[in-house]
Tab-separated table of C-alpha atoms and ligand atoms in Angstrom:
chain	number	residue	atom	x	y	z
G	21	UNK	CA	-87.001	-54.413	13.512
G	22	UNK	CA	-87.180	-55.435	9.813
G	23	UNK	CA	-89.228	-52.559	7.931
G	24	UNK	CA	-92.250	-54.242	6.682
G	25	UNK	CA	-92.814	-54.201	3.046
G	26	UNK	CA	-96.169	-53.248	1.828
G	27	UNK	CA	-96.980	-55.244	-1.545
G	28	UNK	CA	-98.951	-52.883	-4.352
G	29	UNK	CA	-101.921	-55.405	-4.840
G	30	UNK	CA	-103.193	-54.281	-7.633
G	31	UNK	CA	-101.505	-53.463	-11.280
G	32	UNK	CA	-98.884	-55.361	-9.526
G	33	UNK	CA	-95.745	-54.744	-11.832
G	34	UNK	CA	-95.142	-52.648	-15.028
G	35	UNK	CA	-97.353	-54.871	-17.564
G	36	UNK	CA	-97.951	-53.904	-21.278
G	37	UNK	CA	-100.299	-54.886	-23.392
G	38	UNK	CA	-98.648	-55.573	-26.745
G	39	UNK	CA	-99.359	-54.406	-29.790
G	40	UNK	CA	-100.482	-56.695	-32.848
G	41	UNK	CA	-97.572	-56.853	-35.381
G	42	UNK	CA	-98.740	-55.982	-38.688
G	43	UNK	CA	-98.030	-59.236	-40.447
G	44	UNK	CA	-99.925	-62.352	-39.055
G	45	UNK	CA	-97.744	-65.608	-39.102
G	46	UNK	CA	-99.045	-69.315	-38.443
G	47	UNK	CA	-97.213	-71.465	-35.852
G	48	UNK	CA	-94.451	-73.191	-36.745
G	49	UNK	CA	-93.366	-75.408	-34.010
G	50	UNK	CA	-90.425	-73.946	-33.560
G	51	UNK	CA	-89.237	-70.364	-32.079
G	52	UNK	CA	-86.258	-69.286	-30.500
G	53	UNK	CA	-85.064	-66.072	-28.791
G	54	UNK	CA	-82.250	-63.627	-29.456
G	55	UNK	CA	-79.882	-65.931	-27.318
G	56	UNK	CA	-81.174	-69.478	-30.219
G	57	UNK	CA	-83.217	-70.525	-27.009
G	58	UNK	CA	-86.092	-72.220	-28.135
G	59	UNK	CA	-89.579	-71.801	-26.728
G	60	UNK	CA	-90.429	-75.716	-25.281
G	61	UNK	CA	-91.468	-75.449	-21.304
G	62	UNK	CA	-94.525	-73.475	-19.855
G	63	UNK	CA	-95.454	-72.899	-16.525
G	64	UNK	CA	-98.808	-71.510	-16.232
G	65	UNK	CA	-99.805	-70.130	-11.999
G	66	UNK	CA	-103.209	-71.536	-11.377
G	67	UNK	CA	-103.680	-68.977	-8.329
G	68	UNK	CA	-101.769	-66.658	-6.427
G	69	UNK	CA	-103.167	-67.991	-3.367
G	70	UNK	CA	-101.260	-70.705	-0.938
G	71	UNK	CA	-102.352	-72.470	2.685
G	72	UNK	CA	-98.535	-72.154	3.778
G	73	UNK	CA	-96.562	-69.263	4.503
G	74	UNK	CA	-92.869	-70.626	3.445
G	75	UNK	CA	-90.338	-68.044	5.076
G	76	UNK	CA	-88.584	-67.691	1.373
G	77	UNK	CA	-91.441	-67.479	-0.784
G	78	UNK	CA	-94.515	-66.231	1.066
G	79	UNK	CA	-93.537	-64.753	4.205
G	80	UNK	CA	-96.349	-63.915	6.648
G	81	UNK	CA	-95.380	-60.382	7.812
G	82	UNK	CA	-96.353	-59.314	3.773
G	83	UNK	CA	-98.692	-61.889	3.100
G	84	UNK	CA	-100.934	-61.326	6.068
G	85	UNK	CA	-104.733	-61.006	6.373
G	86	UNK	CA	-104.381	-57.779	5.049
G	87	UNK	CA	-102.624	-58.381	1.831
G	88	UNK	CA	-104.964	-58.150	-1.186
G	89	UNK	CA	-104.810	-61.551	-3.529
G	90	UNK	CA	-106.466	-61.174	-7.029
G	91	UNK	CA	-110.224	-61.462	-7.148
G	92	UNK	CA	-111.460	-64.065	-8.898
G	93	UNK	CA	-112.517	-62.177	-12.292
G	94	UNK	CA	-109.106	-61.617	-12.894
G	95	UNK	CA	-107.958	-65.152	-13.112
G	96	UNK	CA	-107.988	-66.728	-16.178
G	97	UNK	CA	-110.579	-69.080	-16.984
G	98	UNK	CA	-109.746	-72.583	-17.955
G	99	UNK	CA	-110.952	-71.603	-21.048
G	100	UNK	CA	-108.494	-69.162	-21.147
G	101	UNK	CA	-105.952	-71.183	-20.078
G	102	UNK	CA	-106.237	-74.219	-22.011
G	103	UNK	CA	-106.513	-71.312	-25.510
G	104	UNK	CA	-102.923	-69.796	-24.596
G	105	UNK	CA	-101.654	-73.063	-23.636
G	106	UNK	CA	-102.700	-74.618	-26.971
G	107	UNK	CA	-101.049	-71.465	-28.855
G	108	UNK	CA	-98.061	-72.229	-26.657
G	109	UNK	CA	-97.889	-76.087	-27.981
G	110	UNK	CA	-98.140	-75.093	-31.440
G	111	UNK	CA	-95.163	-73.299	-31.335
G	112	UNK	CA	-93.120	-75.918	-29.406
G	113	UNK	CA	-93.869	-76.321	-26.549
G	114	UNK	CA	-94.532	-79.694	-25.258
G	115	UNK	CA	-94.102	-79.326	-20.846
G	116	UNK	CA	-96.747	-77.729	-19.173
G	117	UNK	CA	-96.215	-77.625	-15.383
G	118	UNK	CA	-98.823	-76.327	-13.367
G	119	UNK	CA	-98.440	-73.943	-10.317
G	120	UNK	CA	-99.205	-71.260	-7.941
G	121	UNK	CA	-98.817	-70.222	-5.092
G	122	UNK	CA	-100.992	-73.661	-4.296
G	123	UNK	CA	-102.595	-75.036	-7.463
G	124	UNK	CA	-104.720	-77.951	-5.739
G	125	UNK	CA	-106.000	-74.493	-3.976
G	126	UNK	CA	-107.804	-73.803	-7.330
G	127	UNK	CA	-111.590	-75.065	-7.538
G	128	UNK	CA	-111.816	-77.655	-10.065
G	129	UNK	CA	-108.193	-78.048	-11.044
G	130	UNK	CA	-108.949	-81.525	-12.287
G	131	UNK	CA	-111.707	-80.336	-15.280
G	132	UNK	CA	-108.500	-77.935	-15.976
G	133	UNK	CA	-106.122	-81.077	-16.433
G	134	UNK	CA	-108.615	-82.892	-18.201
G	135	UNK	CA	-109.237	-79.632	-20.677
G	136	UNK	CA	-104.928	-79.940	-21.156
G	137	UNK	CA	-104.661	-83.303	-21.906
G	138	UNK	CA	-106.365	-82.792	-25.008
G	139	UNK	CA	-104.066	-80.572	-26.319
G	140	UNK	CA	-101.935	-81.979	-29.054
G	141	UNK	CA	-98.307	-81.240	-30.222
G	142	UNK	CA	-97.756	-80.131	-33.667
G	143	UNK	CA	-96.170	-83.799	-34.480
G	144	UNK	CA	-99.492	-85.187	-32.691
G	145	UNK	CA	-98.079	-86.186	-28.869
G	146	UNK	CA	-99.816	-85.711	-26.065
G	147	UNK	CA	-97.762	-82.467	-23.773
G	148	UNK	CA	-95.943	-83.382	-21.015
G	149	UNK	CA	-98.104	-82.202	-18.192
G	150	UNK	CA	-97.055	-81.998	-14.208
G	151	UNK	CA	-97.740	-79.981	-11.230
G	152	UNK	CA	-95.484	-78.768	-8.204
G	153	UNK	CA	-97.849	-79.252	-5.195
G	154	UNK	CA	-96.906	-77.937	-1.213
G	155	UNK	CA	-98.361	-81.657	-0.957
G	156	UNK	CA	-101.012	-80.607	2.070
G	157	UNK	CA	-103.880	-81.605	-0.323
G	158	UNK	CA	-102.608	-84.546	-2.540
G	159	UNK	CA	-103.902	-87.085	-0.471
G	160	UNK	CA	-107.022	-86.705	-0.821
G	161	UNK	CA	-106.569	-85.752	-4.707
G	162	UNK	CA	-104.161	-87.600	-6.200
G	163	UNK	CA	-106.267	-90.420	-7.965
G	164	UNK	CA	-108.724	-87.603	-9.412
G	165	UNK	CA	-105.918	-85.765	-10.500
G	166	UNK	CA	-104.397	-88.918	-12.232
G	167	UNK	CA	-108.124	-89.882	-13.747
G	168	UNK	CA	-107.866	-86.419	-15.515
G	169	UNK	CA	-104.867	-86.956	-17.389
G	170	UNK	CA	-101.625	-85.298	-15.058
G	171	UNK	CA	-98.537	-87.378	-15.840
G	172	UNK	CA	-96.333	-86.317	-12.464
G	173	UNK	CA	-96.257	-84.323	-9.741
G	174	UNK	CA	-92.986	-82.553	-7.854
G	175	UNK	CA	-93.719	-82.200	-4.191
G	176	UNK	CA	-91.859	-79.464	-2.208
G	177	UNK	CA	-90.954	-80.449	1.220
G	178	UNK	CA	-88.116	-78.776	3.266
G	179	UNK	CA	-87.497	-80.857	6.335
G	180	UNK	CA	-88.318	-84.505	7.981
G	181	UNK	CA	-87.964	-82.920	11.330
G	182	UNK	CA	-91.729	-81.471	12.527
G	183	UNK	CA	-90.460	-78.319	14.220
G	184	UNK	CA	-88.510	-76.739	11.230
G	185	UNK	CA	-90.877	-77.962	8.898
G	186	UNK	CA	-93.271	-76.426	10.706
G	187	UNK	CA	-90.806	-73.530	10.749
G	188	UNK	CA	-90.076	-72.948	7.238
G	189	UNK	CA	-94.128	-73.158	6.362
G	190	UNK	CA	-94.763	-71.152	9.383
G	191	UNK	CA	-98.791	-72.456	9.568
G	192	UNK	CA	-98.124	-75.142	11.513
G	193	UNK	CA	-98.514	-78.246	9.584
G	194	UNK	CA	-96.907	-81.651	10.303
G	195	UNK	CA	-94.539	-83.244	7.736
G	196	UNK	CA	-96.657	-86.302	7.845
G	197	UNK	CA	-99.406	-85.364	6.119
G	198	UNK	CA	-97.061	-84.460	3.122
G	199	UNK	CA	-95.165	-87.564	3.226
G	200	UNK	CA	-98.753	-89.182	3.207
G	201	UNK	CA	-99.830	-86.983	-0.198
G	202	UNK	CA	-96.423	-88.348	-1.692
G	203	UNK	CA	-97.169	-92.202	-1.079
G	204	UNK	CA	-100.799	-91.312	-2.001
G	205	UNK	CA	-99.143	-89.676	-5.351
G	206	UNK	CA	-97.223	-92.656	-5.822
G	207	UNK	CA	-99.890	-95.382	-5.420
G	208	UNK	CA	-101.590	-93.583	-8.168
G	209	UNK	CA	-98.878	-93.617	-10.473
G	210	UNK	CA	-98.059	-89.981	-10.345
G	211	UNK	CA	-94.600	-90.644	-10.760
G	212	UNK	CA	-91.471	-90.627	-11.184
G	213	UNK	CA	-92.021	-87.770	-8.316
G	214	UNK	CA	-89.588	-85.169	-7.492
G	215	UNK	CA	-89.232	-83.942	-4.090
G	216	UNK	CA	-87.827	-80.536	-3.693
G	217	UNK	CA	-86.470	-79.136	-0.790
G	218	UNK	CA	-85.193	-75.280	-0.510
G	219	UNK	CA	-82.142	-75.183	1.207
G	220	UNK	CA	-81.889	-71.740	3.384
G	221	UNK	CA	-78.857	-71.480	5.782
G	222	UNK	CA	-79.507	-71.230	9.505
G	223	UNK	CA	-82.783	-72.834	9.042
G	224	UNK	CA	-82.771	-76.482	7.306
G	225	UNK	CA	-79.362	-77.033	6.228
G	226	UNK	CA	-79.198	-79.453	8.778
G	227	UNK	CA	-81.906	-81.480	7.643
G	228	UNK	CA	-79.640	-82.066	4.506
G	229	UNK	CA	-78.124	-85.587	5.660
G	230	UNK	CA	-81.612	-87.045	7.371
G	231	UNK	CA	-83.422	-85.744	4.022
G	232	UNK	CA	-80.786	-87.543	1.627
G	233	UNK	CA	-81.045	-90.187	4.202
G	234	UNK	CA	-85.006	-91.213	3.912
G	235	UNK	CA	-85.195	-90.760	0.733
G	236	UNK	CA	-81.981	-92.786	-0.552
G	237	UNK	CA	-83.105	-95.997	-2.201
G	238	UNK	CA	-86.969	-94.797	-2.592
G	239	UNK	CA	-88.776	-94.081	-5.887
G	240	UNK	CA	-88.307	-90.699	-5.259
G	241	UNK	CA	-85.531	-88.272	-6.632
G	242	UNK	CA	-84.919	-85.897	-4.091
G	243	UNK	CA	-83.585	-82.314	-5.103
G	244	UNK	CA	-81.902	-79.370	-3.702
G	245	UNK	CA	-82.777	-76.101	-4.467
G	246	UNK	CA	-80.459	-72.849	-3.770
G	247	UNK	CA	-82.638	-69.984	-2.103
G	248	UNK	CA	-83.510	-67.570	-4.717
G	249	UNK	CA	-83.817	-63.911	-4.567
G	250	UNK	CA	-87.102	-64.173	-6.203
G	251	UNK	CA	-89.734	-61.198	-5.893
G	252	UNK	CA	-89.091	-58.861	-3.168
G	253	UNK	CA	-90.133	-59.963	0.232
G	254	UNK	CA	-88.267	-62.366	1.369
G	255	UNK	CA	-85.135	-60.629	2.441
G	256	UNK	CA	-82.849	-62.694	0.483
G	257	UNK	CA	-79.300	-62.652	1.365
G	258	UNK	CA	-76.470	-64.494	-0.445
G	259	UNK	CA	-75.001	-65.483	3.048
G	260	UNK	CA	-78.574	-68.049	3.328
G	261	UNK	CA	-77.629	-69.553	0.018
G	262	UNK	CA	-76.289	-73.403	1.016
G	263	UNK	CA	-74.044	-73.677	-2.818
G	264	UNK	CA	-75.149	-77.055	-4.436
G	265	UNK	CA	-71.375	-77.846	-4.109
G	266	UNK	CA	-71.713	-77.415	-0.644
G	267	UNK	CA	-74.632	-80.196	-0.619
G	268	UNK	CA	-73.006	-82.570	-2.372
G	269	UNK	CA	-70.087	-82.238	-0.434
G	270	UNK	CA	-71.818	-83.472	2.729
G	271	UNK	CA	-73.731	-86.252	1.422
G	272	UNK	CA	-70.672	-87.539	0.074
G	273	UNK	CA	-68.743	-87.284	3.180
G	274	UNK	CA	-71.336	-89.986	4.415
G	275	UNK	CA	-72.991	-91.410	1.510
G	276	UNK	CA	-70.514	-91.353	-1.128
G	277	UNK	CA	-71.769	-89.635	-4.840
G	278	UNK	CA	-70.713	-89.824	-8.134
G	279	UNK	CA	-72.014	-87.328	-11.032
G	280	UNK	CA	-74.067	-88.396	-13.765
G	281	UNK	CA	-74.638	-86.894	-17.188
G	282	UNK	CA	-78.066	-84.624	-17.589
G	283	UNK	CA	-81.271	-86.596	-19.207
G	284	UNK	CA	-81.240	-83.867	-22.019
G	285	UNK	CA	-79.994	-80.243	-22.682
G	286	UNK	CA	-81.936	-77.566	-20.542
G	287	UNK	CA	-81.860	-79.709	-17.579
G	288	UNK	CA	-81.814	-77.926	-14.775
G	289	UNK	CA	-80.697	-79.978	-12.105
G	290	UNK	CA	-77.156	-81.271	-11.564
G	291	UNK	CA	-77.399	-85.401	-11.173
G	292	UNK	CA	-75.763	-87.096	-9.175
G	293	UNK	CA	-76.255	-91.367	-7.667
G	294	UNK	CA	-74.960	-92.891	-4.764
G	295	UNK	CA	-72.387	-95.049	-5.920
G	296	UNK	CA	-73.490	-97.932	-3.574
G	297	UNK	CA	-76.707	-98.136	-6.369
G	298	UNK	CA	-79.202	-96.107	-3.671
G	299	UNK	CA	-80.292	-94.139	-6.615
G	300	UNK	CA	-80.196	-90.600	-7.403
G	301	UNK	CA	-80.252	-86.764	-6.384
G	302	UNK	CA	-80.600	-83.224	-8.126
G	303	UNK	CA	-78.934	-80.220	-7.079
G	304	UNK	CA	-80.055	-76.904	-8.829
G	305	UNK	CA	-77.854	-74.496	-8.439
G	306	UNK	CA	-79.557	-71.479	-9.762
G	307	UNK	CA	-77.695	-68.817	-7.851
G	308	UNK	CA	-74.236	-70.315	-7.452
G	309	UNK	CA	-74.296	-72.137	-11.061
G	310	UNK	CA	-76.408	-69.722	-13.640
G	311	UNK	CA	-78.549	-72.433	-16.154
G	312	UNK	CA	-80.022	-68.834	-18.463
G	313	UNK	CA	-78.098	-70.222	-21.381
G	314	UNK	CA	-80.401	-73.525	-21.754
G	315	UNK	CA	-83.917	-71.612	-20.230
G	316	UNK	CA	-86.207	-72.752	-22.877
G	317	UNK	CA	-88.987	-71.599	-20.069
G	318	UNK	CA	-91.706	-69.147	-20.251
G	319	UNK	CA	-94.503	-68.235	-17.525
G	320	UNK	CA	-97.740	-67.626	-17.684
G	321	UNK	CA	-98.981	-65.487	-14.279
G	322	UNK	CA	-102.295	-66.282	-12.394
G	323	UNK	CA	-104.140	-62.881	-14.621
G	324	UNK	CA	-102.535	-63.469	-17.987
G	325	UNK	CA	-99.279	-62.102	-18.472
G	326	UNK	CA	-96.832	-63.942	-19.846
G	327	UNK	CA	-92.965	-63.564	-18.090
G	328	UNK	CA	-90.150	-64.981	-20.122
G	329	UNK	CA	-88.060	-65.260	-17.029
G	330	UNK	CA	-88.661	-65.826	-13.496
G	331	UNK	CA	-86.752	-62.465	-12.071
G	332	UNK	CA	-88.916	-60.586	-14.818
G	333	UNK	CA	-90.266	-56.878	-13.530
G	334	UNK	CA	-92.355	-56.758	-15.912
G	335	UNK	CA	-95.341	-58.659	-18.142
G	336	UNK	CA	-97.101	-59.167	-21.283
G	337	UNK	CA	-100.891	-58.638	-20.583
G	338	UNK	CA	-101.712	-61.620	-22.874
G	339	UNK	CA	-105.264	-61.790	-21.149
G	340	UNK	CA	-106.145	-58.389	-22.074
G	341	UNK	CA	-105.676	-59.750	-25.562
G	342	UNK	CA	-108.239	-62.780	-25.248
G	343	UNK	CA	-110.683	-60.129	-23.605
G	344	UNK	CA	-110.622	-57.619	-26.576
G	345	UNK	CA	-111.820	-60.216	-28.754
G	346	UNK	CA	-108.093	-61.082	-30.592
G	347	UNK	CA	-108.212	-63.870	-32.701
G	348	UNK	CA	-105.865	-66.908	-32.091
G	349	UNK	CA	-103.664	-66.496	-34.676
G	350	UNK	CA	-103.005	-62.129	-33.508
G	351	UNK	CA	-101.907	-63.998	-30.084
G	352	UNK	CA	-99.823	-66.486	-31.520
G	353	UNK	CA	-97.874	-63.595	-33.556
G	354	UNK	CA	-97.421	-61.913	-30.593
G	355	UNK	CA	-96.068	-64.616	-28.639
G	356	UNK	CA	-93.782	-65.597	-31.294
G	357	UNK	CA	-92.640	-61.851	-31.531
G	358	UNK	CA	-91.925	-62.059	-27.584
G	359	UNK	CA	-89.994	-64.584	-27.518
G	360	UNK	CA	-88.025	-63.950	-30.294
G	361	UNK	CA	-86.999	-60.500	-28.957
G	362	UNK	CA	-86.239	-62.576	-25.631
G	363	UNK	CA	-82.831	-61.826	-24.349
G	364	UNK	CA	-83.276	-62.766	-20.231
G	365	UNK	CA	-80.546	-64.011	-18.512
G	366	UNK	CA	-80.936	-62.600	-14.938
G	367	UNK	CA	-79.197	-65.471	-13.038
G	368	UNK	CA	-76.200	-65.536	-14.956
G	369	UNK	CA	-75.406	-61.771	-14.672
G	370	UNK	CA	-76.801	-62.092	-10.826
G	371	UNK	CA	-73.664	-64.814	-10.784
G	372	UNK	CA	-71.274	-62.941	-12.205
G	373	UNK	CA	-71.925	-59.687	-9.725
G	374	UNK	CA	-72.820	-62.129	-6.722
G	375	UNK	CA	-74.142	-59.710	-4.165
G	376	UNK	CA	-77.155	-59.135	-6.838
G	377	UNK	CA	-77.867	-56.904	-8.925
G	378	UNK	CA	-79.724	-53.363	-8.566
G	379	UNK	CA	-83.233	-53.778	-9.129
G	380	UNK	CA	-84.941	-50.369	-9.943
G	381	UNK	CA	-87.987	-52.133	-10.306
G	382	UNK	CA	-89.678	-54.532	-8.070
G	383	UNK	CA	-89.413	-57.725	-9.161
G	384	UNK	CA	-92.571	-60.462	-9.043
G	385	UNK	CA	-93.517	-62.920	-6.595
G	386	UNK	CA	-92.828	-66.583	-7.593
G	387	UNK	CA	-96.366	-67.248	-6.025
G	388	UNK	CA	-97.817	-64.837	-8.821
G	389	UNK	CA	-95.868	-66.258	-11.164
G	390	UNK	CA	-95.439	-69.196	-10.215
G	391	UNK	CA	-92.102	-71.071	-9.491
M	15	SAM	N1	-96.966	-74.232	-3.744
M	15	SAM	C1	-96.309	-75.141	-4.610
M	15	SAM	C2	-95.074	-75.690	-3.965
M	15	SAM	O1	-94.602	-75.141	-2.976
M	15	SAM	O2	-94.576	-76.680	-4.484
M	15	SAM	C3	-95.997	-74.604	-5.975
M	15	SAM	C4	-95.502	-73.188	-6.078
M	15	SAM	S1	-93.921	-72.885	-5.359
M	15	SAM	C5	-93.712	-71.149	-5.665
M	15	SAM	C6	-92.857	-73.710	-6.507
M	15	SAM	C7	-91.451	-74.018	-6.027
M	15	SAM	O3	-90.752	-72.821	-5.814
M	15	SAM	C8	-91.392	-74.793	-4.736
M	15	SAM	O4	-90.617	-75.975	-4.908
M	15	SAM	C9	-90.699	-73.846	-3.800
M	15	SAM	O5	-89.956	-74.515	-2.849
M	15	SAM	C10	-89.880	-73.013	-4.733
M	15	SAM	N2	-89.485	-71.712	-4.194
M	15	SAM	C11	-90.293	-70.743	-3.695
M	15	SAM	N3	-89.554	-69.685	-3.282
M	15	SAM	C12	-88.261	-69.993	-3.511
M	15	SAM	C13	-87.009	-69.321	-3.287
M	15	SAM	N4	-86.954	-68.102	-2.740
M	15	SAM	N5	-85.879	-69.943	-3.674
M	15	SAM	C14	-85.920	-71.169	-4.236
M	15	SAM	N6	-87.055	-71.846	-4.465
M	15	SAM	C15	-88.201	-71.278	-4.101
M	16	SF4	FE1	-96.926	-71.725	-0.892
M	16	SF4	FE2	-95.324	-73.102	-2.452
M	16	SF4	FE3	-94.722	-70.599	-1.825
M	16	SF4	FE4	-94.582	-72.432	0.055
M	16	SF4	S1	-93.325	-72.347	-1.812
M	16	SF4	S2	-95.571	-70.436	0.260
M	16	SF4	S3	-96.188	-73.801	-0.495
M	16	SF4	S4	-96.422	-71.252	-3.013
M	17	SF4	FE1	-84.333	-68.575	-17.126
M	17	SF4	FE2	-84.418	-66.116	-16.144
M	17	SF4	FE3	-83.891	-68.196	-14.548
M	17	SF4	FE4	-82.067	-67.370	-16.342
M	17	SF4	S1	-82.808	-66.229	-14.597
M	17	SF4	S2	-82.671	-69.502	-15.918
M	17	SF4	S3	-83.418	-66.727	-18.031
M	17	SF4	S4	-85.808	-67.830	-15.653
């Protein structure tokens, strides 16, 4: 029997509280790490909390009824929030995507979209802003979210077939409702939307072909998503990774591909359309294909700390800042000072020692810090 894991719920992973440099700078627009990767994406977790139990990301044997989520006091406010996310945009960035674990889990989520829309980019636009949604509850939110200013949403969904859908979220629930949020999504002009399915060996890789299948020709751009070795209870192992090139290779064996150039740099999903004009796919191949050079991506986790990369051990306790009473401009010198010192490139070393590296230090849940 598998040794069960028990998660240290509070003071999670090693997180510092950094110190105020000496010399206060304003915001630029523009910062870039030791590797000339500039700062432009954020992803900010919205809760740690979820409704499914997805075998790769949240499995149930660690995230039972007695595993101890973060009380509410130590979420960030959407004050909070919509202050760090503002510091973030004046120093480049212009995507926000909001997450979790489940963010339409979070009370109020809308008021929190409607507080980020009014953030402005330093040449005046309007940031990019999208959410990545399980899809259980977009049905019945999609037009409010819409109303409050979200431009897209990505939906995850891992199988048409009921059973292994039912399977990989291991809660029971029924694809239909989620392919119900998406056309509820789409009639409100959430889109383009993104599906994403996780491909995990020896549990939906046959659901590649009937996936590629429904949603060939759709508005939808379906994409494939190597299973990670994120955080450190899922059990990863490399022989469940399903290589991108594998993908492709089977759709093409029935529905021939060709490749397509990427929108813009930093993309990172490999395109490729049908070449019978049934539009598109993605594959991201972020164990098999390494994408650290363009990461222009940092995180921001459900209590504050910031991550500047997703197989981080450790954080920057950037609410611990707001709550001392630092002004603006002290965080926005230490973010800058962050991410200059950056120098992350986990997958890329992971790639070139396959069977993973050594962690000595536990590395943090994607539903913390959200995927
Ligand atoms: N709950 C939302 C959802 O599922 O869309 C948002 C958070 S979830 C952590 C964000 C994305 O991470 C999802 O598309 C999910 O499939 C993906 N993800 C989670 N664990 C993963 C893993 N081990 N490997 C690859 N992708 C993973
Ligand atoms: Fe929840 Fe999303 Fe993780 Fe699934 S992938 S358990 S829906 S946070
Ligand atoms: Fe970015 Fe880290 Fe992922 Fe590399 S491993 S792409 S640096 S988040």
């Amino acid at each position: 029997m598998a040794e069960k894991v028990i998660p240290v719920a509070d003071h999670r992973y090693l997180n510092a509280v950094p110190s105020i440099p000496p010399k206060l700078e304003s915001a630029t627009g523009f910062v870039a790490d030791t590797l000339a990767r500039p700062l432009q994406d954020l992803r900010i977790s919205v809760t740690d909390r979820c409704n499914f139990r997805c075998v790769y990301c949240m499995p149930s044997e660690v995230f039972d009824k007695n595993y101890a989520f973060l009380p509410q006091t130590s979420l960030l406010s959407f004050e909070e929030i919509t202050r760090i996310a503002g510091i973030f945009v004046a120093h480049g960035v212009g995507k926000i995507r909001l997450t979790g674990g489940e963010p339409l889990l979070r009370k109020h989520i809308e008021k929190l979209i409607e507080m980020l829309s009014s953030l402005k980019t330093p040449d005046g636009r309007e940031p990019d802003l999208t959410l990545t949604t399980n899809g259980s509850l977009l049905a019945r939110k999609a037009q409010a979210l819409k109303d409050a200013g979200l431009k897209r949403v990505t939906v995850s969904l891992d199988s048409l077939d009921d059973a292994t859908f039912k399977r990989m979220n291991d809660v029971d629930f029924p694809v239909s409702e989620v392919l119900h949020g998406i056309d509820a999504a789409h009639k409100a002009g959430l889109g383009p939307i993104k599906i994403n399915m996780v491909v995990k060996g020896g549990m939906n890789d046959q659901e590649i072909i009937p996936m590629a299948r429904h949603f060939k020709g759709s508005p939808f751009i379906l994409r494939f998503i190597e299973y990670m070795d994120v955080g450190a209870s899922n059990g990863w192992k490399m022989d469940e990774v399903v290589p991108s090139a594998e993908v492709v290779r089977r759709i093409h064996a029935v529905m021939p591909l060709q490749e397509i150039a990427a929108n813009y740099t930093g993309e990172t999903a490999g395109r490729w359309r049908y070449a019978d004009g049934g539009g598109e796919i993605g594959v991201i191949s972020s164990v098999t294909q390494a994408f650290c050079r363009d990461c222009t991506r940092a995180r921001l986790s459900t209590e504050g700390k910031l991550y500047t990369c997703l197989f981080a051990t450790g954080g920057h306790d950037l609410r611990a800042l707001m709550r001392s009473g630092r002004t603006d401009e002290e965080i926005s010198t230490v973010v800058a000072h962050l991410w200059r010192a950056r120098g992350d490139r986990y997958s890329e070393l992971r790639t070139a020692n396959t069977a993973g590296l050594e962690q000595p230090l536990r590395k943090v849940e994607m539903s913390y810090i959200g995927g």
